[in-house]
Structure formats: structure tokens, C-alpha cells
Amino acid sequence: MGDQDRPDRPPVRHRCGPHPQSGPVTAGPVTAGPVIERERGQSTVELAVIIPVVVLLILLTVQAALVLRDRVLLVHAARAAAREVIVDPQVASATKALQQQGPPISTARVTLTGGTTGGSLATVTVRMRPTRVPIVGRVVASTVLQERLVVMIEGAS
């Protein structure tokens, strides 16, 4: 609406005057320089602290999943061994059934207790150690998974 800097007019007057806090613009407080220098690399340190924790949590999750998988495999293997014992009540036949399951079940131990004659009850117990993940595998080092089934031996009583 016109030129405010016209020479034939006086300069525009402000009612309140300049703002009391106005002044030259600076880059910030005088103490900002040293604070910025102290915080340099902070995100790198935070990342270096959190990465091992995250890796440890991932390894623990994998270890838990492997123990659950081994438990399911053990139940299946114990059933297979028990089916063999029903027909042939010998530890060798139960062990052969475990060997056919493949790793990690092939390393399991089987015990047979009870009767071995037709019509008697036999207890098949299968034990194994769970698969261990490096670093966190020590958590389950002393754990032994076990499954026990009682079956009736086939044949005349």
C-alpha cells in the first residue's frame, strides 16, 4: 500500500515500540557449545548398549523354541518306541525305532521296565538333552527331557 520509506513522509511509528526481548539473533546460549560436544556420540553409545541385550533376547527366544521342538519330537519318538515294544519287548527294538527318527532323537536313551511277556505292562522311558544354542544354551545345560509311556505287551497272557 505504498512505500513506507518515502522521503516526503515520516517513518512509521510503532505503538509499543520494539519488543523488550528483541535484540541481535545469536546461535543460542553461550553454554550450548560445550553441551553439544558432551552429547556427541550419545546415540552410538546407546546403540552399543542395546545391541547385546537385543541379541541375547533373540538367542533366548530361539533356545526356548528349540526346547519346545525337542519336546514334541521326544513325545513322537516315545510313541514310536512304545509301538515297537508292544510287538517286540526288547530295548534293542525300541532303540532301533529311535534311530529311525533321526537327529536329535537318535541320541536319546531308552529304558524298558516291567513285564516282557504277553499281556503284561511295560514302561518305555525315553530321555534326551535339548538342543543347545551357543551362549544361552547354558540355561538348559542340566535339563533332561523325558517321556514315559505304559503299554501292554502283545501276545497271549
mmCIF file of C-alpha atoms in Angstrom:
data_model
loop_
_atom_site.group_PDB
_atom_site.id
_atom_site.type_symbol
_atom_site.label_atom_id
_atom_site.label_comp_id
_atom_site.label_asym_id
_atom_site.label_seq_id
_atom_site.Cartn_x
_atom_site.Cartn_y
_atom_site.Cartn_z
ATOM 1 C CA MET A 1 0.000 0.000 0.000
ATOM 2 C CA GLY A 2 2.578 2.395 -0.614
ATOM 3 C CA ASP A 3 6.170 2.813 0.034
ATOM 4 C CA GLN A 4 6.954 3.189 3.731
ATOM 5 C CA ASP A 5 10.344 4.647 3.064
ATOM 6 C CA ARG A 6 9.197 7.587 1.022
ATOM 7 C CA PRO A 7 11.333 10.636 1.684
ATOM 8 C CA ASP A 8 8.370 13.015 1.861
ATOM 9 C CA ARG A 9 6.758 11.094 4.758
ATOM 10 C CA PRO A 10 7.944 10.456 8.291
ATOM 11 C CA PRO A 11 8.899 6.896 9.263
ATOM 12 C CA VAL A 12 6.165 4.631 10.599
ATOM 13 C CA ARG A 13 5.828 4.749 14.357
ATOM 14 C CA HIS A 14 5.029 1.647 16.358
ATOM 15 C CA ARG A 15 2.671 1.957 19.282
ATOM 16 C CA CYS A 16 4.542 -0.205 21.740
ATOM 17 C CA GLY A 17 7.991 0.154 20.450
ATOM 18 C CA PRO A 18 10.340 -2.745 19.901
ATOM 19 C CA HIS A 19 9.808 -5.930 21.865
ATOM 20 C CA PRO A 20 11.714 -5.830 25.156
ATOM 21 C CA GLN A 21 13.445 -9.151 24.448
ATOM 22 C CA SER A 22 14.364 -8.348 20.891
ATOM 23 C CA GLY A 23 17.939 -7.926 20.046
ATOM 24 C CA PRO A 24 20.517 -9.374 17.771
ATOM 25 C CA VAL A 25 19.881 -13.000 16.783
ATOM 26 C CA THR A 26 22.506 -15.395 18.142
ATOM 27 C CA ALA A 27 23.198 -19.085 17.583
ATOM 28 C CA GLY A 28 21.996 -19.959 21.062
ATOM 29 C CA PRO A 29 23.107 -19.703 24.662
ATOM 30 C CA VAL A 30 26.770 -19.395 25.363
ATOM 31 C CA THR A 31 26.776 -22.797 27.149
ATOM 32 C CA ALA A 32 25.343 -24.647 24.109
ATOM 33 C CA GLY A 33 28.772 -25.270 22.635
ATOM 34 C CA PRO A 34 30.163 -27.486 25.425
ATOM 35 C CA VAL A 35 26.831 -29.330 25.873
ATOM 36 C CA ILE A 36 26.767 -30.291 22.221
ATOM 37 C CA GLU A 37 30.334 -31.538 22.466
ATOM 38 C CA ARG A 38 29.460 -33.702 25.515
ATOM 39 C CA GLU A 39 26.438 -35.245 23.757
ATOM 40 C CA ARG A 40 28.371 -36.098 20.640
ATOM 41 C CA GLY A 41 28.321 -39.877 20.094
ATOM 42 C CA GLN A 42 25.457 -40.446 22.527
ATOM 43 C CA SER A 43 23.386 -42.408 20.014
ATOM 44 C CA THR A 44 26.381 -44.616 19.246
ATOM 45 C CA VAL A 45 26.814 -45.443 22.917
ATOM 46 C CA GLU A 46 23.102 -46.154 23.327
ATOM 47 C CA LEU A 47 23.203 -48.465 20.312
ATOM 48 C CA ALA A 48 26.283 -50.235 21.649
ATOM 49 C CA VAL A 49 24.493 -50.841 24.957
ATOM 50 C CA ILE A 50 21.190 -52.051 23.484
ATOM 51 C CA ILE A 51 22.513 -54.381 20.736
ATOM 52 C CA PRO A 52 23.846 -57.079 23.121
ATOM 53 C CA VAL A 53 20.560 -57.045 25.034
ATOM 54 C CA VAL A 54 18.553 -57.487 21.832
ATOM 55 C CA VAL A 55 20.847 -60.287 20.618
ATOM 56 C CA LEU A 56 20.553 -62.038 23.986
ATOM 57 C CA LEU A 57 16.746 -61.843 23.857
ATOM 58 C CA ILE A 58 16.747 -63.283 20.331
ATOM 59 C CA LEU A 59 19.026 -66.154 21.388
ATOM 60 C CA LEU A 60 16.829 -66.908 24.411
ATOM 61 C CA THR A 61 13.770 -66.998 22.169
ATOM 62 C CA VAL A 62 15.498 -69.392 19.771
ATOM 63 C CA GLN A 63 16.581 -71.587 22.710
ATOM 64 C CA ALA A 64 13.026 -71.744 24.047
ATOM 65 C CA ALA A 65 11.710 -72.661 20.596
ATOM 66 C CA LEU A 66 14.289 -75.445 20.277
ATOM 67 C CA VAL A 67 13.374 -76.895 23.676
ATOM 68 C CA LEU A 68 9.704 -76.931 22.676
ATOM 69 C CA ARG A 69 10.561 -78.564 19.352
ATOM 70 C CA ASP A 70 12.674 -81.206 21.100
ATOM 71 C CA ARG A 71 9.805 -81.895 23.480
ATOM 72 C CA VAL A 72 7.389 -82.519 20.604
ATOM 73 C CA LEU A 73 9.933 -84.746 18.837
ATOM 74 C CA LEU A 74 10.522 -86.672 22.058
ATOM 75 C CA VAL A 75 6.810 -87.391 22.512
ATOM 76 C CA HIS A 76 6.596 -88.637 18.936
ATOM 77 C CA ALA A 77 9.720 -90.787 19.333
ATOM 78 C CA ALA A 78 8.489 -92.262 22.621
ATOM 79 C CA ARG A 79 5.250 -93.294 20.934
ATOM 80 C CA ALA A 80 7.176 -94.926 18.101
ATOM 81 C CA ALA A 81 9.395 -96.785 20.596
ATOM 82 C CA ALA A 82 6.342 -97.891 22.595
ATOM 83 C CA ARG A 83 4.701 -99.282 19.450
ATOM 84 C CA GLU A 84 7.825 -101.333 18.790
ATOM 85 C CA VAL A 85 7.890 -102.603 22.384
ATOM 86 C CA ILE A 86 4.272 -103.774 22.104
ATOM 87 C CA VAL A 87 5.302 -106.213 19.371
ATOM 88 C CA ASP A 88 8.886 -106.954 20.454
ATOM 89 C CA PRO A 89 9.505 -106.195 24.175
ATOM 90 C CA GLN A 90 13.266 -105.609 23.871
ATOM 91 C CA VAL A 91 15.315 -102.452 24.431
ATOM 92 C CA ALA A 92 17.033 -103.071 21.091
ATOM 93 C CA SER A 93 13.764 -102.752 19.154
ATOM 94 C CA ALA A 94 12.898 -99.504 20.965
ATOM 95 C CA THR A 95 16.394 -98.143 20.300
ATOM 96 C CA LYS A 96 16.064 -99.044 16.621
ATOM 97 C CA ALA A 97 12.791 -97.097 16.476
ATOM 98 C CA LEU A 98 14.574 -94.070 17.959
ATOM 99 C CA GLN A 99 17.446 -94.354 15.479
ATOM 100 C CA GLN A 100 14.956 -94.214 12.617
ATOM 101 C CA GLN A 101 13.617 -90.882 13.886
ATOM 102 C CA GLY A 102 16.874 -89.107 13.002
ATOM 103 C CA PRO A 103 18.621 -86.281 14.829
ATOM 104 C CA PRO A 104 18.245 -85.049 17.555
ATOM 105 C CA ILE A 105 16.130 -88.018 18.698
ATOM 106 C CA SER A 106 18.703 -90.569 17.563
ATOM 107 C CA THR A 107 20.853 -89.533 20.552
ATOM 108 C CA ALA A 108 18.071 -90.235 23.078
ATOM 109 C CA ARG A 109 18.307 -93.066 25.622
ATOM 110 C CA VAL A 110 15.511 -95.556 26.112
ATOM 111 C CA THR A 111 14.817 -97.793 29.108
ATOM 112 C CA LEU A 112 12.292 -100.576 29.384
ATOM 113 C CA THR A 113 10.873 -101.687 32.730
ATOM 114 C CA GLY A 114 8.070 -104.012 33.684
ATOM 115 C CA GLY A 115 6.950 -107.263 32.141
ATOM 116 C CA THR A 116 8.110 -108.676 28.833
ATOM 117 C CA THR A 117 5.534 -111.438 28.462
ATOM 118 C CA GLY A 118 2.242 -111.195 26.602
ATOM 119 C CA GLY A 119 -0.465 -109.295 28.453
ATOM 120 C CA SER A 120 1.904 -107.659 30.961
ATOM 121 C CA LEU A 121 2.515 -103.927 31.261
ATOM 122 C CA ALA A 122 5.823 -102.432 30.194
ATOM 123 C CA THR A 123 7.032 -98.888 30.781
ATOM 124 C CA VAL A 124 9.018 -97.232 27.998
ATOM 125 C CA THR A 125 11.018 -94.197 29.128
ATOM 126 C CA VAL A 126 12.876 -92.014 26.628
ATOM 127 C CA ARG A 127 15.319 -89.321 27.817
ATOM 128 C CA MET A 128 17.365 -86.758 25.952
ATOM 129 C CA ARG A 129 19.067 -83.414 26.441
ATOM 130 C CA PRO A 130 17.616 -80.493 24.481
ATOM 131 C CA THR A 131 19.481 -78.856 21.633
ATOM 132 C CA ARG A 132 21.636 -76.005 22.958
ATOM 133 C CA VAL A 133 22.152 -72.618 21.365
ATOM 134 C CA PRO A 134 25.614 -71.052 21.840
ATOM 135 C CA ILE A 135 25.911 -68.546 24.720
ATOM 136 C CA VAL A 136 22.406 -69.073 26.161
ATOM 137 C CA GLY A 137 22.482 -72.874 25.958
ATOM 138 C CA ARG A 138 23.919 -72.959 29.459
ATOM 139 C CA VAL A 139 20.456 -72.091 30.733
ATOM 140 C CA VAL A 140 19.219 -75.562 29.732
ATOM 141 C CA ALA A 141 22.502 -77.421 30.232
ATOM 142 C CA SER A 142 21.233 -79.523 33.135
ATOM 143 C CA THR A 143 17.752 -80.059 31.689
ATOM 144 C CA VAL A 144 16.779 -83.576 30.644
ATOM 145 C CA LEU A 145 13.596 -84.041 28.668
ATOM 146 C CA GLN A 146 11.744 -87.246 29.499
ATOM 147 C CA GLU A 147 8.674 -89.022 28.188
ATOM 148 C CA ARG A 148 7.244 -92.180 29.743
ATOM 149 C CA LEU A 149 4.560 -94.432 28.270
ATOM 150 C CA VAL A 150 2.999 -97.582 29.693
ATOM 151 C CA VAL A 151 1.922 -100.174 27.134
ATOM 152 C CA MET A 152 0.528 -103.680 27.217
ATOM 153 C CA ILE A 153 2.726 -106.304 25.576
ATOM 154 C CA GLU A 154 1.030 -108.098 22.718
ATOM 155 C CA GLY A 155 0.521 -111.842 22.923
ATOM 156 C CA ALA A 156 -1.240 -114.497 24.990
ATOM 157 C CA SER A 157 -1.464 -113.847 28.713
#
